[in-house]
Coordinates of N, CA and C and ligand atoms in Angstrom, one line a residue:
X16 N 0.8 -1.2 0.0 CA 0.0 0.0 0.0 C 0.9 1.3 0.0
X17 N 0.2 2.5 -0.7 CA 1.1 3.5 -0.9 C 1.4 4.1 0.7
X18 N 2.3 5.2 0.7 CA 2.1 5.6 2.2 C 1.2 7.0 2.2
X19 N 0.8 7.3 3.1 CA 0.6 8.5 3.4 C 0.7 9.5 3.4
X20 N 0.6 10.7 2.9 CA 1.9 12.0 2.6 C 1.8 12.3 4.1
X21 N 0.7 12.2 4.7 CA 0.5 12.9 6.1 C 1.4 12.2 7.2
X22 N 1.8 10.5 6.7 CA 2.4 10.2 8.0 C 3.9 10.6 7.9
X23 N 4.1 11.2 8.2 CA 5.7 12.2 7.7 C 6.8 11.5 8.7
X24 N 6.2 10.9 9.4 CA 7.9 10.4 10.6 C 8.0 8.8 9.6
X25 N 7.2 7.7 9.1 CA 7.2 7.0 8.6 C 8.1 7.1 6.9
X26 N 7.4 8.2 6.3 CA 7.7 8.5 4.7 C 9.4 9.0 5.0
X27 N 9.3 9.9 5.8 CA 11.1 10.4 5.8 C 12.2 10.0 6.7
X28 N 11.9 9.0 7.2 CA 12.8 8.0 8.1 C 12.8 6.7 7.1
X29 N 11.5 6.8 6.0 CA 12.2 5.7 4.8 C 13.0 6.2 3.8
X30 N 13.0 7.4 3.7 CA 13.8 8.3 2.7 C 15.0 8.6 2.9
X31 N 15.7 8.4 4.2 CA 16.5 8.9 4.6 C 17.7 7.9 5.7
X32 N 17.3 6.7 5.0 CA 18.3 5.2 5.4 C 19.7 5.8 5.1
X33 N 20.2 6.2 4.1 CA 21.8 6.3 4.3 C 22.1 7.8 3.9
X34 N 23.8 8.3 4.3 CA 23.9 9.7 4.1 C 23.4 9.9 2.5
X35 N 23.9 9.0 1.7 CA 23.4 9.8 0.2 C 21.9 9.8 0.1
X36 N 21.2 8.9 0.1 CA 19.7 8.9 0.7 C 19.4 10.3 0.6
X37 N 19.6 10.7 2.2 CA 19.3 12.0 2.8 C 19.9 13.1 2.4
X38 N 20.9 13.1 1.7 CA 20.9 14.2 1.0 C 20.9 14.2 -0.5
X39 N 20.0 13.1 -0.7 CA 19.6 13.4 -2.4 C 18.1 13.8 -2.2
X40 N 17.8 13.9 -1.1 CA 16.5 13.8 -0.9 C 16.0 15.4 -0.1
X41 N 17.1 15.8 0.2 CA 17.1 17.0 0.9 C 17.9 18.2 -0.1
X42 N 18.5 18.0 -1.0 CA 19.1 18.2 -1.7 C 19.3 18.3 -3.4
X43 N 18.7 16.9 -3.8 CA 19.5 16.6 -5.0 C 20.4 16.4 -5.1
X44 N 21.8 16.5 -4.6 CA 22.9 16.0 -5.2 C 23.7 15.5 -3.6
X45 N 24.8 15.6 -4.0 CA 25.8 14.4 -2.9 C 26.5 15.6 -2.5
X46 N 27.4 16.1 -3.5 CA 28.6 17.3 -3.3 C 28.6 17.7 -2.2
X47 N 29.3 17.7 -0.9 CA 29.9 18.4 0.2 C 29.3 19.6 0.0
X48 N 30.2 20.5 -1.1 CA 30.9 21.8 -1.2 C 29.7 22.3 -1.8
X49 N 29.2 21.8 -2.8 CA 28.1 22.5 -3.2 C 27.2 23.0 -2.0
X50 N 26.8 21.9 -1.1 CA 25.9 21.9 0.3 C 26.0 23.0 0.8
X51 N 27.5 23.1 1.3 CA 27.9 24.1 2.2 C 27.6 25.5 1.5
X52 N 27.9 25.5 0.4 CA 27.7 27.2 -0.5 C 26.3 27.3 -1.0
X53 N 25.4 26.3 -0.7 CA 23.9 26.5 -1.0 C 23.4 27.0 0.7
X54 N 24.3 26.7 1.3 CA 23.8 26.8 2.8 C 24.2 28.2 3.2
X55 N 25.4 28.6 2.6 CA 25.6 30.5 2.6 C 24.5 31.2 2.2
X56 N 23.7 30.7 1.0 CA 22.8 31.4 0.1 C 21.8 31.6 1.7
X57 N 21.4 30.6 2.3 CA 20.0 30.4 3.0 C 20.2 31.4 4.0
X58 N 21.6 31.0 4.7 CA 22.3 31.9 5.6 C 22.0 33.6 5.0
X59 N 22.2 33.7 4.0 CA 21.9 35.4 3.7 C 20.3 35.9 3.5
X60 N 19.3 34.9 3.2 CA 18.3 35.1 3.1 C 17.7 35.5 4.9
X61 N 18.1 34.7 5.7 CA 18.0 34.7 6.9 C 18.5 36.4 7.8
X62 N 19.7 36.4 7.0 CA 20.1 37.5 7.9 C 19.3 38.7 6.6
X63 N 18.7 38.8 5.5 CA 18.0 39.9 5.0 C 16.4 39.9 5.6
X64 N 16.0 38.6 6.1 CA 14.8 38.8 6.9 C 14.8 38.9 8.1
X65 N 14.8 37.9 8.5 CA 14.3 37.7 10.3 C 15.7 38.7 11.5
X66 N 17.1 38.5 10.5 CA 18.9 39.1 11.0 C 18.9 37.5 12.1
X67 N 20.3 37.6 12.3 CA 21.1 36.6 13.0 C 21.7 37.8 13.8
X68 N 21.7 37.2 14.8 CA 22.3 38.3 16.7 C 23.1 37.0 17.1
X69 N 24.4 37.7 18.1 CA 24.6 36.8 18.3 C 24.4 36.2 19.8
X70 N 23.8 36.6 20.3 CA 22.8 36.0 21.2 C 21.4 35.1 20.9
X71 N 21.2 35.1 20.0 CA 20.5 34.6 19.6 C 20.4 33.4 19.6
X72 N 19.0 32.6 20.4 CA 18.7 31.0 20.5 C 18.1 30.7 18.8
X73 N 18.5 29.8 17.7 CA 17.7 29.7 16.6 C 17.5 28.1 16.6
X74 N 15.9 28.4 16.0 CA 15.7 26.6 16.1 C 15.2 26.5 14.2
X75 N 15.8 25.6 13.8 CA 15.1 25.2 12.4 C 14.0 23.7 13.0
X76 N 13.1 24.0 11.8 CA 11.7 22.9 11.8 C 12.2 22.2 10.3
X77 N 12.6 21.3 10.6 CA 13.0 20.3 9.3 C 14.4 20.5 9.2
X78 N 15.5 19.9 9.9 CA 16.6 20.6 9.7 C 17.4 19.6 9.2
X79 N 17.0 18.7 8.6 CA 16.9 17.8 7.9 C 19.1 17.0 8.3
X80 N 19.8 17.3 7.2 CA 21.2 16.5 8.1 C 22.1 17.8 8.6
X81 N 21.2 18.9 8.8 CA 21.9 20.2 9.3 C 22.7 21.1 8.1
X82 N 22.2 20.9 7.2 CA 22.9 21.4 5.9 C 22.7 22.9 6.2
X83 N 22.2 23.7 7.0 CA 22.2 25.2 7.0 C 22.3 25.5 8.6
X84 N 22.9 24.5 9.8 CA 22.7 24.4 11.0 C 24.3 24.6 11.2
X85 N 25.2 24.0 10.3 CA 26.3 24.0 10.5 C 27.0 25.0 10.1
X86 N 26.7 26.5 9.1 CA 27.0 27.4 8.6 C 26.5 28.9 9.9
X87 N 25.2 28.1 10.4 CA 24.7 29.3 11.1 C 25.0 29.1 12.7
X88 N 25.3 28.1 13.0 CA 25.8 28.2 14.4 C 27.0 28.7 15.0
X89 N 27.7 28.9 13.7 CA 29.0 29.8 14.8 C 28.8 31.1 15.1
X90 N 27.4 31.7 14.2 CA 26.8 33.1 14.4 C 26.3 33.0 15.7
X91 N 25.5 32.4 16.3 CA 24.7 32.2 17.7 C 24.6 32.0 18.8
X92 N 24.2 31.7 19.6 CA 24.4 31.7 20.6 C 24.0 30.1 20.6
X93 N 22.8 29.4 20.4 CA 22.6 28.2 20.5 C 21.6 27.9 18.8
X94 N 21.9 26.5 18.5 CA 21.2 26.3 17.4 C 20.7 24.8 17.4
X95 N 18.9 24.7 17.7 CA 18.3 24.0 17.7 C 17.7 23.3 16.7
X96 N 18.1 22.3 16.2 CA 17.4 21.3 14.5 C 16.7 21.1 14.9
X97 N 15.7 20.5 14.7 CA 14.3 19.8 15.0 C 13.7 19.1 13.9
X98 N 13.5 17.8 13.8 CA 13.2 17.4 12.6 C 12.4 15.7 12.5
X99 N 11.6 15.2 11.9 CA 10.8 14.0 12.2 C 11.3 12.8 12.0
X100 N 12.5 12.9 10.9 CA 13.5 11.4 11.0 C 14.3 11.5 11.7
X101 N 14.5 10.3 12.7 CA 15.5 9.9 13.3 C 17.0 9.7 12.7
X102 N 16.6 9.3 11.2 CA 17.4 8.9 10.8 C 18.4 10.6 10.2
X103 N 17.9 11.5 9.5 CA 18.2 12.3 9.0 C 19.2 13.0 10.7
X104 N 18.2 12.8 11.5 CA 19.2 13.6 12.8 C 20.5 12.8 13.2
X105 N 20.5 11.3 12.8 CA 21.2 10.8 13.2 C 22.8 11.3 12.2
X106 N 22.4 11.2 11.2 CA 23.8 12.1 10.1 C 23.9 13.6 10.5
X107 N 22.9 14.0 10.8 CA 23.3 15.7 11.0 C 24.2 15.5 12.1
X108 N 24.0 14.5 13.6 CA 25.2 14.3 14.5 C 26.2 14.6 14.1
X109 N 26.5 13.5 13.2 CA 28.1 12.9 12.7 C 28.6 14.2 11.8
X110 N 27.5 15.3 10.9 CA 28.0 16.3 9.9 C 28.8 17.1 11.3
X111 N 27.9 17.7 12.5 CA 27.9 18.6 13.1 C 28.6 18.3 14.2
X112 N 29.2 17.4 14.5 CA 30.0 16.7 15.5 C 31.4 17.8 15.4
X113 N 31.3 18.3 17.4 CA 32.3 19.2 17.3 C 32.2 20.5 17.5
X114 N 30.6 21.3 16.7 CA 30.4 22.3 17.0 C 29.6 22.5 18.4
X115 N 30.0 23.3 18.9 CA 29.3 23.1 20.8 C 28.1 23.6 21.0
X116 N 27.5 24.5 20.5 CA 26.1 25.2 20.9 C 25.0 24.7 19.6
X117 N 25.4 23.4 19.2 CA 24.4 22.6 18.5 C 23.7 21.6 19.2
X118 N 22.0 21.8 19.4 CA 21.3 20.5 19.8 C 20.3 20.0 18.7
X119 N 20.0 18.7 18.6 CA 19.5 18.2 18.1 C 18.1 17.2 18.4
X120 N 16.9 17.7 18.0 CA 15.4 17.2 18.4 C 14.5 16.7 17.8
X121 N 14.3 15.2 18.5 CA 13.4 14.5 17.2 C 11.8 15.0 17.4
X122 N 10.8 15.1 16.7 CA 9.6 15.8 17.2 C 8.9 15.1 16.0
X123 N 7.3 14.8 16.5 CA 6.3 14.4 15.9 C 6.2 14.4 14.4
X124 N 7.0 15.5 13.6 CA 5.9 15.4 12.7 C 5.1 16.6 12.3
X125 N 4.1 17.0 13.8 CA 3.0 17.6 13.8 C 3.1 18.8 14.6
X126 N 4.3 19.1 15.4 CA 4.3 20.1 16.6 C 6.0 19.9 16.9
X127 N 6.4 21.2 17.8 CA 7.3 21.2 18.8 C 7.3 20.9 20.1
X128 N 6.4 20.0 20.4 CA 6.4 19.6 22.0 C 7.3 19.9 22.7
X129 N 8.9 19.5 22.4 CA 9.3 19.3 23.7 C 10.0 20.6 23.8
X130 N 10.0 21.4 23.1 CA 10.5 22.8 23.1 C 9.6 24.0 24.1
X131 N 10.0 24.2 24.6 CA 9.2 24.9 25.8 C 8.7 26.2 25.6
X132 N 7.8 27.1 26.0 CA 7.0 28.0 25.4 C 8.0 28.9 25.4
X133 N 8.0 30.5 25.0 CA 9.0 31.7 25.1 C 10.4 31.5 25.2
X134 N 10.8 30.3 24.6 CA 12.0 30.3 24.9 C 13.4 29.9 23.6
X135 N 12.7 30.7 22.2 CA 13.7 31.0 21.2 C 13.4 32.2 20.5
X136 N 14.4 32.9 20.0 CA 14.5 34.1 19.8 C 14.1 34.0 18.4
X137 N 14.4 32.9 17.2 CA 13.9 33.0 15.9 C 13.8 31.6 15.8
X138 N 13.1 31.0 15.1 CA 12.5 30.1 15.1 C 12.6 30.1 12.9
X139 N 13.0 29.3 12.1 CA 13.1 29.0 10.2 C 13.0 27.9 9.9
X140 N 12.5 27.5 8.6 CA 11.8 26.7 8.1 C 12.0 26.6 6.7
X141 N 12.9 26.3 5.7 CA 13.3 25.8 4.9 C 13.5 24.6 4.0
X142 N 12.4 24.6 2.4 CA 12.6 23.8 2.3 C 12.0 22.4 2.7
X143 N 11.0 22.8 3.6 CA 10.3 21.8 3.8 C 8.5 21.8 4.2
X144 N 7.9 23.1 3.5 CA 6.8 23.4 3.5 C 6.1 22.5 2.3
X145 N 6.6 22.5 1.4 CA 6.7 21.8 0.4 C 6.4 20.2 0.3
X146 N 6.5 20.1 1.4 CA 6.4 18.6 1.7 C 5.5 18.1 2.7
X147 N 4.8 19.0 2.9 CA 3.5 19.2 4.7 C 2.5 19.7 3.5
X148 N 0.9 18.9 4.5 CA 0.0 19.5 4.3 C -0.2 20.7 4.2
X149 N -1.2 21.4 3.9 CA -1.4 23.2 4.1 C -1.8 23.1 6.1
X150 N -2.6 22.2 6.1 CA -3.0 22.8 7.7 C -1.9 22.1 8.8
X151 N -0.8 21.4 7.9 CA 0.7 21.1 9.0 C 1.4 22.4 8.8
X152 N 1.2 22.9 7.6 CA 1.9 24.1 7.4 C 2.1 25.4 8.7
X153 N 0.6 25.5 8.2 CA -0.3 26.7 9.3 C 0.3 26.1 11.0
X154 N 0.0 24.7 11.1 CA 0.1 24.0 12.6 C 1.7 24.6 12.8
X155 N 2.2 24.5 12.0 CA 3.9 25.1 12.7 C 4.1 26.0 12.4
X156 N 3.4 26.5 12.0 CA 3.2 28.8 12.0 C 2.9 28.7 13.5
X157 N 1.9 28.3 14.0 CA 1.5 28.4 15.5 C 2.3 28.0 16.1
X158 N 2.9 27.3 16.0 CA 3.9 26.1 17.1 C 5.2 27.5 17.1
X159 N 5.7 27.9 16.0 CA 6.3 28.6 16.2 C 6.3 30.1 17.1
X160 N 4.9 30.4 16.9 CA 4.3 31.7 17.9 C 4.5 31.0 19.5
X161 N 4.0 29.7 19.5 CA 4.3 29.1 20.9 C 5.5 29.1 21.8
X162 N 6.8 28.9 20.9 CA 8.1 28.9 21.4 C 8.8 29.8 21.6
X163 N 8.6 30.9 20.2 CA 9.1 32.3 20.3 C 9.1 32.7 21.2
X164 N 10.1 33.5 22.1 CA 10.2 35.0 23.0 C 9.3 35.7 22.4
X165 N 8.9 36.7 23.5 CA 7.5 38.3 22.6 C 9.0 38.7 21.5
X166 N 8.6 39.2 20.7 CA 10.1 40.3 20.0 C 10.7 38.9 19.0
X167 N 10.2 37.7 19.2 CA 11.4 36.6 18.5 C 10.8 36.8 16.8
X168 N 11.4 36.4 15.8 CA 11.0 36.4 14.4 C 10.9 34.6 14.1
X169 N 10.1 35.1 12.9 CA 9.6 34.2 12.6 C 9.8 33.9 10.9
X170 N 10.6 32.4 10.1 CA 10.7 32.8 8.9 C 10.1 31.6 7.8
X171 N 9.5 31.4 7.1 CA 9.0 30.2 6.6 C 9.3 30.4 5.0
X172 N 9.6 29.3 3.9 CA 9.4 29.5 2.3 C 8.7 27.9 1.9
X173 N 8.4 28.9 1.0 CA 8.0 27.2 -0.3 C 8.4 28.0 -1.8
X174 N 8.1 26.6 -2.5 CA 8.3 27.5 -4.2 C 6.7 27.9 -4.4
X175 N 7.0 29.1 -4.8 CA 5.7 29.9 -5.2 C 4.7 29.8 -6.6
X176 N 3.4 28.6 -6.7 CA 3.0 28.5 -7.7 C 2.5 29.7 -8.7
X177 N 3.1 31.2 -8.1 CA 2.7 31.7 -9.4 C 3.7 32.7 -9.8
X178 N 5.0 31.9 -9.8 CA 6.6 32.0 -10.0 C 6.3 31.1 -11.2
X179 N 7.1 31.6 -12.3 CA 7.4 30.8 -13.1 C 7.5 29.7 -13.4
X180 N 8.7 29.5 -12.5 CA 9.7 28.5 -12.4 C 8.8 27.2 -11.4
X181 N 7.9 27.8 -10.6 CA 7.5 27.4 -9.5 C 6.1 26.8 -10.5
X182 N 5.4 27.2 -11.2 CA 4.3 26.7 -12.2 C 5.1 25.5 -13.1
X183 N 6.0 25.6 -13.4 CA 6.5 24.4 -14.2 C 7.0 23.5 -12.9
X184 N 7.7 23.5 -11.7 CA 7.6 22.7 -10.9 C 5.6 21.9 -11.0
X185 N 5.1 22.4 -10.7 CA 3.0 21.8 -10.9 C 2.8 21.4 -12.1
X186 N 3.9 21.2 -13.0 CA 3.0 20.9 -14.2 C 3.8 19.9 -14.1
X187 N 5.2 20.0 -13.9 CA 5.8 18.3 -14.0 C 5.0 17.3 -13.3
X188 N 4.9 17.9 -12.0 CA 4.2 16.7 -10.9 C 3.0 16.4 -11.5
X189 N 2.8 17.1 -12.3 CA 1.1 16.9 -12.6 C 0.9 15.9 -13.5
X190 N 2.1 15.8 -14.5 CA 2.3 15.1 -15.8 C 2.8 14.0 -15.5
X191 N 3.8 14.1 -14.5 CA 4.6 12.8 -14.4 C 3.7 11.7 -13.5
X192 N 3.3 11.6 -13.0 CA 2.6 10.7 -11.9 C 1.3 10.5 -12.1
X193 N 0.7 9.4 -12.2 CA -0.8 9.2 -11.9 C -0.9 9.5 -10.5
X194 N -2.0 9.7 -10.5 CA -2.7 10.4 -8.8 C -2.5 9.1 -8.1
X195 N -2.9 8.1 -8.4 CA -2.5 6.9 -7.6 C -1.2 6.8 -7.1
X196 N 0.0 7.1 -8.2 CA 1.1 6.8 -7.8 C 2.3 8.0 -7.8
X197 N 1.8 9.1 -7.0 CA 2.4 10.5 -6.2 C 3.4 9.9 -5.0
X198 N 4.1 10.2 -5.2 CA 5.1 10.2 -4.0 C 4.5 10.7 -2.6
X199 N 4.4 10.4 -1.8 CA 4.1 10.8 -0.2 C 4.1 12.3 -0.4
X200 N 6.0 11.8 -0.1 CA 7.0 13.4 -0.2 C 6.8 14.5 -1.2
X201 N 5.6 14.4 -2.3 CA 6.3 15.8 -3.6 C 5.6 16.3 -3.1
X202 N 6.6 17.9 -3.9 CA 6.4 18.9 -3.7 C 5.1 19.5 -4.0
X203 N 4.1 20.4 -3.1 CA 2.9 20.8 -3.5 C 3.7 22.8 -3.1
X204 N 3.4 23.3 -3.9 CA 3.6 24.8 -3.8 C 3.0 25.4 -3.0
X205 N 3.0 26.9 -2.8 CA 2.6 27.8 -1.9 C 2.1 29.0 -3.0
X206 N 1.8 30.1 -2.4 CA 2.0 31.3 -2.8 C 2.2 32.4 -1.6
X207 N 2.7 33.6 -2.1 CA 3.1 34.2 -1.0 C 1.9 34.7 -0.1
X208 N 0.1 35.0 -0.9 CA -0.9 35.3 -0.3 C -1.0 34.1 0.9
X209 N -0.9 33.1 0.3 CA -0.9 32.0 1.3 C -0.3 31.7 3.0
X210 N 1.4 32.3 2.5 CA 1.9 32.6 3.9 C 1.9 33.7 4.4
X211 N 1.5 34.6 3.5 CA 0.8 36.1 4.6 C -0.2 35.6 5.7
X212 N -1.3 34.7 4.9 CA -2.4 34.5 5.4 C -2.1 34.0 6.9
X213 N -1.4 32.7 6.6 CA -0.7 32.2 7.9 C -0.3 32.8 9.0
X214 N 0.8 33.6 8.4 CA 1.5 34.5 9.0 C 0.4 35.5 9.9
X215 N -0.5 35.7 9.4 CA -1.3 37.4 10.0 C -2.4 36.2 11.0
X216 N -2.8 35.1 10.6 CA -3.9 34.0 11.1 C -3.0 34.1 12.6
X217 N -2.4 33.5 12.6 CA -1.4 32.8 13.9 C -0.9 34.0 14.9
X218 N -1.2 35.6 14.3 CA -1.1 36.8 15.2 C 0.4 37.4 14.9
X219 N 1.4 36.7 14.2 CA 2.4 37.8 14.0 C 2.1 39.1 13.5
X220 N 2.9 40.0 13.9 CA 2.7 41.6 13.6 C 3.9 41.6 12.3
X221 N 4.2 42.7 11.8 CA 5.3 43.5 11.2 C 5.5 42.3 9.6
X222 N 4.2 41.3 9.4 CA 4.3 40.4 8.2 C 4.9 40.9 7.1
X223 N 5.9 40.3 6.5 CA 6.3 40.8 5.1 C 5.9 39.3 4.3
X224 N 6.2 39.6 3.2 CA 6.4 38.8 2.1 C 7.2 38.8 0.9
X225 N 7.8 38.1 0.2 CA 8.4 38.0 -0.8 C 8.8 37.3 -1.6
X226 N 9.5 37.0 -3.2 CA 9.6 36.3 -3.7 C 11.5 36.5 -4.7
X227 N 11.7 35.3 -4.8 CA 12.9 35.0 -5.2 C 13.3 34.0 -6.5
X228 N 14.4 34.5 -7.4 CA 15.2 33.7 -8.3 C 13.7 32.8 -9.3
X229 N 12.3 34.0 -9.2 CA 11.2 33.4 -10.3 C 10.9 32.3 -9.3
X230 N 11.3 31.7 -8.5 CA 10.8 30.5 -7.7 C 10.7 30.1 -6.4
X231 N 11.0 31.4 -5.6 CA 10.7 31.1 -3.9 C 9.4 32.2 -3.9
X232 N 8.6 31.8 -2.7 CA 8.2 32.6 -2.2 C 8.1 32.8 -0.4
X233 N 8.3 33.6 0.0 CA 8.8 33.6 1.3 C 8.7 34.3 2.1
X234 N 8.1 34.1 3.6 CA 7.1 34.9 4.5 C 8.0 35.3 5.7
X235 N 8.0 36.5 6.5 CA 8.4 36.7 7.9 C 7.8 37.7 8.9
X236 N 7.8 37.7 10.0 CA 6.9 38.0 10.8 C 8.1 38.3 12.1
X237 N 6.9 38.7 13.7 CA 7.7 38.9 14.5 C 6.4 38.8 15.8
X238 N 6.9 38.0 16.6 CA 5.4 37.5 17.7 C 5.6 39.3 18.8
X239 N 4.2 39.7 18.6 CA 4.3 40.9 19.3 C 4.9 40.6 20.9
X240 N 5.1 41.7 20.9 CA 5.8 41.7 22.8 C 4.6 42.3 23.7
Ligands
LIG318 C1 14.0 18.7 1.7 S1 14.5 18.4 3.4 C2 15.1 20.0 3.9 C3 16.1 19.9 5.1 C4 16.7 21.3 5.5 N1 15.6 22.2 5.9 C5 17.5 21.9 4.5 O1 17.1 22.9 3.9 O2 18.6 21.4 4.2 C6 13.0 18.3 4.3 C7 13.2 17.9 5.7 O3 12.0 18.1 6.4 C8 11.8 17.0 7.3 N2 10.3 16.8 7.5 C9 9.4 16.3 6.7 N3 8.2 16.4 7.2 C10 8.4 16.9 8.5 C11 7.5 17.3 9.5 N4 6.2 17.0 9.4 N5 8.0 17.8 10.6 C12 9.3 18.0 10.7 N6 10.2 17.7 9.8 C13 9.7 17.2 8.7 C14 12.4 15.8 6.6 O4 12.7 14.7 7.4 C15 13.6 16.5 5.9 O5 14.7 16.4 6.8

């Protein structure tokens, strides 16, 4: 029987058996070096929205084998992955092994449980909207208002289906696969109305939005004080 797209600890703990696995799957390609210089790009998007302080507590939601955890934690103060395969956390160990204000948390799926309320300063999400429901989406828009400090930021993307580039992403999926046989994991788009909506639903104030390179589109906010 096919799986689920919803049961997400099951679909990406099968996706993510060995290091190439997980990073063809998080990624597309193997390349170290490429990784690391795709992980600068994310790193600057970050500091043009939400900024990096260096006090700063930051948690990623999907941090898949830490491919942008290991570039941004020498900026911070502490850097929190959070992510639903075991297995994918289990490689980000072994990438991130060494750096000291790195922790690593396996979590449902559906929420940040074990992350305790007001107690991270920015809270990003990368790359893996795309792969959640719309109402898991929204569920960790909220989860993230939960954890945030008042004053913390907030940053989320997907590809934007009415980006170019992001419309030919929907038309492949559309062509390539019978409906029966869709991958759990593909990519379903966003638009930026979309994570305004989120964004402004869930109470952040100071919402922007934006879009990038014909094919991101990408939301940020800041939980009032
Ligand atoms: C395409 S990868 C992106 C990883 C990372 N954000 C990056 O940019 O390198 C998607 C990640 O999201 C994780 N994921 C999928 N569904 C999830 C969910 N419901 N909750 C938390 N993480 C999830 C996967 O295990 C995977 O590590």
């Amino acid at each position: 029987m096919s799986q689920l797209r919803g049961d997400y600890k099951s679909v990406w703990t099968a996706l993510s058996g060995t290091k190439e696995e997980a990073y063809m799957v998080v990624s597309g390609y193997t390349d170290e070096d490429k990784f690391l210089a795709d992980a600068e790009d994310t790193l600057d998007i970050l500091r043009e929205t939400v900024g990096i302080r260096a006090s700063d507590v930051f948690l990623e939601i999907g941090c898949g084998v830490g491919r942008v955890g290991r570039v941004l934690s020498p900026f911070v103060q502490e850097w929190i992955g959070c992510d639903v395969s075991p297995n994918m956390l289990r490689i980000a160990q072994r990438r991130l092994l060494g750096l000291p204000n790195v922790r690593l948390q396996e979590i449902s799926g559906y929420d940040l449980q074990p992350i305790a309320d007001n107690s991270v300063d920015a809270v990003y999400t990368t790359v893996v909207f795309m792969h959640l429901e719309e109402w898991d989406r929204y569920t960790y828009v909220r989860e993230a208002m939960r954890v945030l400090k008042p004053g913390g930021r907030f940053y989320c993307d997907n590809v934007d289906l009415a980006s170019a580039k992001g419309w030919a992403v929907f038309e492949e999926s559309r062509t390539l696969f019978k409906p029966q046989e869709r991958p759990a994991q593909i990519s379903k788009c966003s638009t930026q109305p979309e994570l305004e909506a989120f964004l402004k639903h869930a109470g952040y104030a100071e919402v922007r939005v934006a879009g990038r390179l014909d094919f991101w589109a990408y939301a940020w906010g800041v939980k009032p004080r």
